[in-house]
Short mmCIF file of C-alpha atoms in Angstrom, two decimals:
data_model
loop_
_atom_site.label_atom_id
_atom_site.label_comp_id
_atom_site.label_asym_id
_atom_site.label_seq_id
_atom_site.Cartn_x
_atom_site.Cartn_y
_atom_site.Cartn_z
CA UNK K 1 -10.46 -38.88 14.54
CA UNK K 2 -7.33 -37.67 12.44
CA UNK K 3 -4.77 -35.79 13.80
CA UNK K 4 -3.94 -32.40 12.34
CA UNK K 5 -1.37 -30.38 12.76
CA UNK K 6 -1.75 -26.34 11.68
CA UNK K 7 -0.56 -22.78 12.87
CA UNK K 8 -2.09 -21.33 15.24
CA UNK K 9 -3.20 -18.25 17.81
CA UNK K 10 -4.10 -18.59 21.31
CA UNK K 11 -7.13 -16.08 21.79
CA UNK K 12 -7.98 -17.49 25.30
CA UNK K 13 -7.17 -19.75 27.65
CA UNK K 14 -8.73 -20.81 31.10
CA UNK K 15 -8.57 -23.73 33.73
CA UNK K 16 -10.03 -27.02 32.97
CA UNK K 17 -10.22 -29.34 36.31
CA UNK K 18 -7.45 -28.71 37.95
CA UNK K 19 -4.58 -29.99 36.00
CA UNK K 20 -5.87 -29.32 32.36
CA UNK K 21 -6.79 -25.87 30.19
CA UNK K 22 -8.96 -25.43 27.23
CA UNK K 23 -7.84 -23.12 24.50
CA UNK K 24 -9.99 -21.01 21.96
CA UNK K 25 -7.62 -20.89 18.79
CA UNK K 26 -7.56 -19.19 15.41
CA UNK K 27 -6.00 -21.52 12.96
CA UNK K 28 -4.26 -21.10 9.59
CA UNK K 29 -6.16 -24.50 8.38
CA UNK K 30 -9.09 -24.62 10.62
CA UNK K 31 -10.43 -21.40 11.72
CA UNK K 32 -12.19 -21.03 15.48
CA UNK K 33 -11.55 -23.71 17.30
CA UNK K 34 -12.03 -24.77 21.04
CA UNK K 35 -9.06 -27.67 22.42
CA UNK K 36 -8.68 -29.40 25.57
CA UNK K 37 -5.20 -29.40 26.83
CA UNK K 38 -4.48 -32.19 29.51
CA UNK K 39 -2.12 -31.89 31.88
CA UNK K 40 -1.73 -27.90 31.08
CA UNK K 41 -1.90 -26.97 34.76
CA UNK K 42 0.26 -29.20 36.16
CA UNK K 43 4.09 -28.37 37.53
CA UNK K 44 5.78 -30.40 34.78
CA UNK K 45 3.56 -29.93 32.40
CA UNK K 46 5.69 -30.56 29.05
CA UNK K 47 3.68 -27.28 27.19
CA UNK K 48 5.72 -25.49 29.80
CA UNK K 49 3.49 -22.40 30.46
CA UNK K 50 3.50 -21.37 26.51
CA UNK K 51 -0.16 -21.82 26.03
CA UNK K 52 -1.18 -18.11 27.13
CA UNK K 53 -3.38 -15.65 25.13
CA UNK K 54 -1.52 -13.89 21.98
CA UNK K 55 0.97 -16.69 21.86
CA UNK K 56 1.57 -18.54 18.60
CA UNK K 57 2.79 -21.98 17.52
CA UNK K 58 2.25 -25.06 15.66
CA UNK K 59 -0.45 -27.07 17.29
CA UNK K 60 -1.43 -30.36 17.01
CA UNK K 61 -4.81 -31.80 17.83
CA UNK K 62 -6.84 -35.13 17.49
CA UNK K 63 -10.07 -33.44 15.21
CA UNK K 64 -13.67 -34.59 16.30
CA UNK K 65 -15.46 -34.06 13.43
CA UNK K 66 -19.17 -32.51 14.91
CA UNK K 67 -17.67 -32.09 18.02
CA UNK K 68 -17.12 -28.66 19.87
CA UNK K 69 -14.01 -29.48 21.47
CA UNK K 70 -10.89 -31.08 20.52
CA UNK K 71 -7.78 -32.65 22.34
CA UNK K 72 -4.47 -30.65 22.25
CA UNK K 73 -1.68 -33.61 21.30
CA UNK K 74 1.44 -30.27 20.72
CA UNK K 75 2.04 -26.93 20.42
CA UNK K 76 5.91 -26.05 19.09
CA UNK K 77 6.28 -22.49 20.66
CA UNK K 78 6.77 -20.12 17.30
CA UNK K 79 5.96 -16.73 19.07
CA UNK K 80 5.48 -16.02 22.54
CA UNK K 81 4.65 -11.84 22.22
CA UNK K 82 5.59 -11.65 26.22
CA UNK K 83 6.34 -7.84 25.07
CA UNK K 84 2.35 -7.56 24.85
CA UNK K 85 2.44 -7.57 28.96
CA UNK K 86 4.48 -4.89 29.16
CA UNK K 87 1.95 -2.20 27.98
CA UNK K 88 -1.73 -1.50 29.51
CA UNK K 89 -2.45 -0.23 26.26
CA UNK K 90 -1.01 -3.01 24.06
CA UNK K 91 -2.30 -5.47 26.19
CA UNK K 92 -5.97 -4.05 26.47
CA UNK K 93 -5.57 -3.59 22.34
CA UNK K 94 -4.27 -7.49 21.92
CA UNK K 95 -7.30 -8.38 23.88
CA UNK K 96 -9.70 -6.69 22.04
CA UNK K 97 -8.64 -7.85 18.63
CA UNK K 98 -8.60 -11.19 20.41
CA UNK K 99 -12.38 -10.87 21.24
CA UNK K 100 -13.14 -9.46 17.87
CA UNK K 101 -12.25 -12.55 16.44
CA UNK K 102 -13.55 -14.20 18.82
CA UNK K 103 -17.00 -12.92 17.97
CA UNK K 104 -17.20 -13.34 14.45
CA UNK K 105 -14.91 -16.17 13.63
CA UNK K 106 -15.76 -19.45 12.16
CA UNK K 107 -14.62 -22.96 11.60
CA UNK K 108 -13.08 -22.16 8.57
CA UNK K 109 -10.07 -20.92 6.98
CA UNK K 110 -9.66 -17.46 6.50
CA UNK K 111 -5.93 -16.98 6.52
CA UNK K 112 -5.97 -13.39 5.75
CA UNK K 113 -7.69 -12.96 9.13
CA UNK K 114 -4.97 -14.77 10.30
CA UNK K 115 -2.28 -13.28 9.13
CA UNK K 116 -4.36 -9.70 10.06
CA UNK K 117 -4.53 -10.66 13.85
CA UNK K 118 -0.89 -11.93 14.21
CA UNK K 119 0.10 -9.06 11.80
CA UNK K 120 -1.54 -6.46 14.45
CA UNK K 121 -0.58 -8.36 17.29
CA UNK K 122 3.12 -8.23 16.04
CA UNK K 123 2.95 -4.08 15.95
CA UNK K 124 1.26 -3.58 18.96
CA UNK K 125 4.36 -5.60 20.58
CA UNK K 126 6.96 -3.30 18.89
CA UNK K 127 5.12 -0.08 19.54
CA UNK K 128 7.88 2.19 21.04
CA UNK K 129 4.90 3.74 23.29
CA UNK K 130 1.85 3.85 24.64
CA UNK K 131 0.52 6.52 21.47
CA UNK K 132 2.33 4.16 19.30
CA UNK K 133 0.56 0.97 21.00
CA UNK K 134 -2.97 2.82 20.64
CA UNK K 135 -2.11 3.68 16.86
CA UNK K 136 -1.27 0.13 16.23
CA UNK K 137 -4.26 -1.34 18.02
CA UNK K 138 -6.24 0.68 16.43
CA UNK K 139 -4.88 -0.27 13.14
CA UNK K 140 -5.33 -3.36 13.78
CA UNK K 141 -9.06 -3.07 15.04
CA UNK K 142 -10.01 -1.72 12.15
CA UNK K 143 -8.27 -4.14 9.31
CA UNK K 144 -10.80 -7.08 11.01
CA UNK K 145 -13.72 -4.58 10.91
CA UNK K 146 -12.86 -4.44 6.99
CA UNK K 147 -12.15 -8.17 6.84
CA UNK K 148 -15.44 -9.21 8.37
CA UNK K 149 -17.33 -6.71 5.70
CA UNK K 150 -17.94 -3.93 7.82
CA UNK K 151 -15.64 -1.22 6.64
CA UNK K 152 -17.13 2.54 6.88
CA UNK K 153 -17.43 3.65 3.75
CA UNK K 154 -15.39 7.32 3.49
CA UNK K 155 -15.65 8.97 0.29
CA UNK K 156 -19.15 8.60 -0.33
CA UNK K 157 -22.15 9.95 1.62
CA UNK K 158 -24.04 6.87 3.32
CA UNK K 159 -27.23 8.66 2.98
CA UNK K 160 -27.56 10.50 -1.04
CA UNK K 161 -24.12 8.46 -2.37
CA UNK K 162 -22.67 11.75 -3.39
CA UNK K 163 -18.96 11.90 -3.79
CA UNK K 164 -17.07 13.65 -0.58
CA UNK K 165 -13.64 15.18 -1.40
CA UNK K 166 -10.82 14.84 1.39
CA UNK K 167 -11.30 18.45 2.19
CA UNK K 168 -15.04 18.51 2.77
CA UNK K 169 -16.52 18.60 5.86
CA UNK K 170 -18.27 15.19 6.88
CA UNK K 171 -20.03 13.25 9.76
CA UNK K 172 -19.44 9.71 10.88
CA UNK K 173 -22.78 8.07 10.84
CA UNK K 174 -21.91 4.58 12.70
CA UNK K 175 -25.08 3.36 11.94
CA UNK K 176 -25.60 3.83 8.18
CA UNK K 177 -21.88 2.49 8.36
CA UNK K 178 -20.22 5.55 7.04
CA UNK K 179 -19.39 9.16 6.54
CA UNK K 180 -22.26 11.27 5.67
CA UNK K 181 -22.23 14.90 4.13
CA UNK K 182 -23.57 18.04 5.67
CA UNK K 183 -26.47 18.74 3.87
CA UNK K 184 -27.80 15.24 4.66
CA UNK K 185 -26.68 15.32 8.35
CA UNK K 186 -27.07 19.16 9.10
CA UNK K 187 -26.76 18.80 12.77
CA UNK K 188 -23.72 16.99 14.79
CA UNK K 189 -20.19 17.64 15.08
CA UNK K 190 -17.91 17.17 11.77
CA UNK K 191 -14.87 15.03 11.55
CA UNK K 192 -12.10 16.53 10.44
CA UNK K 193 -10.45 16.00 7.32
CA UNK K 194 -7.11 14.70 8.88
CA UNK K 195 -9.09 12.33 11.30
CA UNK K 196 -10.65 11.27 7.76
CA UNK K 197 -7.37 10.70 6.49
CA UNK K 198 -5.73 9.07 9.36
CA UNK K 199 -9.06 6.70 9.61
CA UNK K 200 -8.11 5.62 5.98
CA UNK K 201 -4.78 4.82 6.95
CA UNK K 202 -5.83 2.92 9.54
CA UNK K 203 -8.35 0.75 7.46
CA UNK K 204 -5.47 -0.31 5.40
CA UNK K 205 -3.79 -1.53 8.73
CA UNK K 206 -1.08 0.69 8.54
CA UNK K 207 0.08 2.61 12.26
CA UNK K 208 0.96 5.98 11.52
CA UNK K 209 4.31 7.39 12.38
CA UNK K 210 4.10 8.89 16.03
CA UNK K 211 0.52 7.96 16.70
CA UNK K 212 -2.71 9.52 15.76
CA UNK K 213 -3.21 13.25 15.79
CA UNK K 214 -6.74 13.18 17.79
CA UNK K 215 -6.74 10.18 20.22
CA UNK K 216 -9.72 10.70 21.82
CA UNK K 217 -11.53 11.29 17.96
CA UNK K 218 -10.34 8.19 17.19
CA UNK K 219 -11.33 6.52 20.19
CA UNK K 220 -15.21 7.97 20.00
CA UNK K 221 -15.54 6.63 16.53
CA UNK K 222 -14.08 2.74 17.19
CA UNK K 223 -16.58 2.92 19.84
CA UNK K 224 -19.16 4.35 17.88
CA UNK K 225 -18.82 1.72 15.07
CA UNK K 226 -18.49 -1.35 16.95
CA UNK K 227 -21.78 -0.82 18.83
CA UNK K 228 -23.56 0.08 15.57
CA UNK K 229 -22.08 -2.22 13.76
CA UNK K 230 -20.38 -5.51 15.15
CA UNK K 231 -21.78 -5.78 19.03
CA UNK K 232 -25.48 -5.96 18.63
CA UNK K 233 -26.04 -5.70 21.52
CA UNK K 234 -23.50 -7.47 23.21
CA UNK K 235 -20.98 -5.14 24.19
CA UNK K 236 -17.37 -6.00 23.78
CA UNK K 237 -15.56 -6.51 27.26
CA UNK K 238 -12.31 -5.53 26.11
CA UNK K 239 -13.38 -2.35 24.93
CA UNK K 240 -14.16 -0.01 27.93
CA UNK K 241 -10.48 -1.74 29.18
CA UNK K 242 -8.97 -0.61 25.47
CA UNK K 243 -10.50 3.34 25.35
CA UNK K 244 -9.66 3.56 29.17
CA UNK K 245 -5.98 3.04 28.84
CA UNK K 246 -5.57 4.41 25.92
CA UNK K 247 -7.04 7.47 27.36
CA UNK K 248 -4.00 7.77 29.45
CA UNK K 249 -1.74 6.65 27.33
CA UNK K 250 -0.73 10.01 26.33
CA UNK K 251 -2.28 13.60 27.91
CA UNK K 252 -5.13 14.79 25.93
CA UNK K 253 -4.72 17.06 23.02
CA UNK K 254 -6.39 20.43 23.22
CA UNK K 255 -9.97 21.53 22.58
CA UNK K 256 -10.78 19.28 19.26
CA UNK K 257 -13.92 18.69 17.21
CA UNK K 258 -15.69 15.39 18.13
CA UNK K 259 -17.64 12.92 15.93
CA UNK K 260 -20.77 12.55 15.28
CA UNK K 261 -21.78 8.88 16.64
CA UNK K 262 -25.76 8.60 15.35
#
């Protein structure tokens, strides 16, 4: 039973007894792990109220190898992100990406997811406002969808491959996993070329400047491709709190063409 000592993300935390917590993290070394931390819930306890979703430090743990959970031995505070709390829409974004990885993690390293999620998490902190926040979530929601190999595929048609030029009208199909031209999909609502655009942007986890020009576009299809495509059937909790807040994060833009979510 080694001990091991590795970066890592708090995803979630709850009570244990009534003095101790356990701890889902996402480690640099180690992947999804669950961890026991004694003594968490108590008045002096020396991890001193640091071990709260979205914070991130260097944790130390006794490894059971075959076991489900392991025993916390220190976590050395590196980031705390209180700045997360201050925004309904950052927070309901930090939780989401939280759950994503949640989902679909493993216990392995994958430190490009790593650095993704604290990457995202980072943003979301420093968004200037609540359009800013949803840009940056989204961002951020959308880099793990491409890093667990579920990226939409955008300049070809999902259903006859043909090539799709950045002016040419389109329709998401979330469930072939993609953007599909008209003649294939005759009927539905097009997305937009700068939705397109934006949603490329987005993929490559960078927040554009000021937010995204159609919110609630952006919103449908995150929705849209996360049921098709990463829920099965188990519907993301964090979500309905994510698209509800970030609905009134900003007021909504005027009359705008909507997705098509088959």
């Amino acid at each position: 039973m080694p001990l091991v000592s590795t970066r890592a993300l708090v995803l979630q935390s709850f009570p244990y007894s009534e003095t101790s917590k356990i701890l889902r993290l996402y480690t640099w070394e180690h992947g999804l792990l669950s961890v026991m931390a004694k003594g968490a819930l108590r008045p002096r306890s020396r991890y001193g109220g640091v071990l709260e979703p979205f914070t991130e430090g260097q944790a130390a743990f006794y490894l059971k190898p075959g076991r489900d959970l392991h025993t916390l031995s220190g976590f050395d505070l590196v980031r705390s992100r209180q700045a997360l709390g201050r925004s309904l829409v950052g927070f309901a974004g930090a939780s989401l990406l939280a759950e994503m990885v949640l989902r679909v993690g493993a216990e392995e390293a994958q430190p490009a997811l790593y650095a993704a999620l604290a990457g995202a998490w980072d943003a979301i902190a420093g968004a200037a406002d609540g359009a800013e926040a949803l840009a940056a979530s989204l961002a951020g929601a959308w880099t793990l969808i491409g890093l667990m190999g579920f990226a939409p595929q955008l300049d070809e048609c999902v259903v006859c491959g043909a090539e799709v030029q950045p002016a040419d009208p389109v329709r998401f199909d979330a469930v072939a996993g993609g953007v599909a031209c008209t003649r294939c999909r005759p009927a539905g609502r097009v997305l937009e070329p700068e939705s397109r655009s934006e949603l490329r942007v987005l993929l490559a986890g960078e927040v554009p400047a000021g937010g995204v020009g159609r919110p609630g576009t952006h919103r449908a299809l995150l929705r849209a491709f996360l049921d098709a495509q990463v829920a099965h059937d188990k519907p993301f909790r964090a979500l309905d709190l994510f698209l509800e807040n970030a609905s009134a994060a900003r007021p909504a833009p005027p009359a705008a063409p909507g997705v098509d979510i088959a």
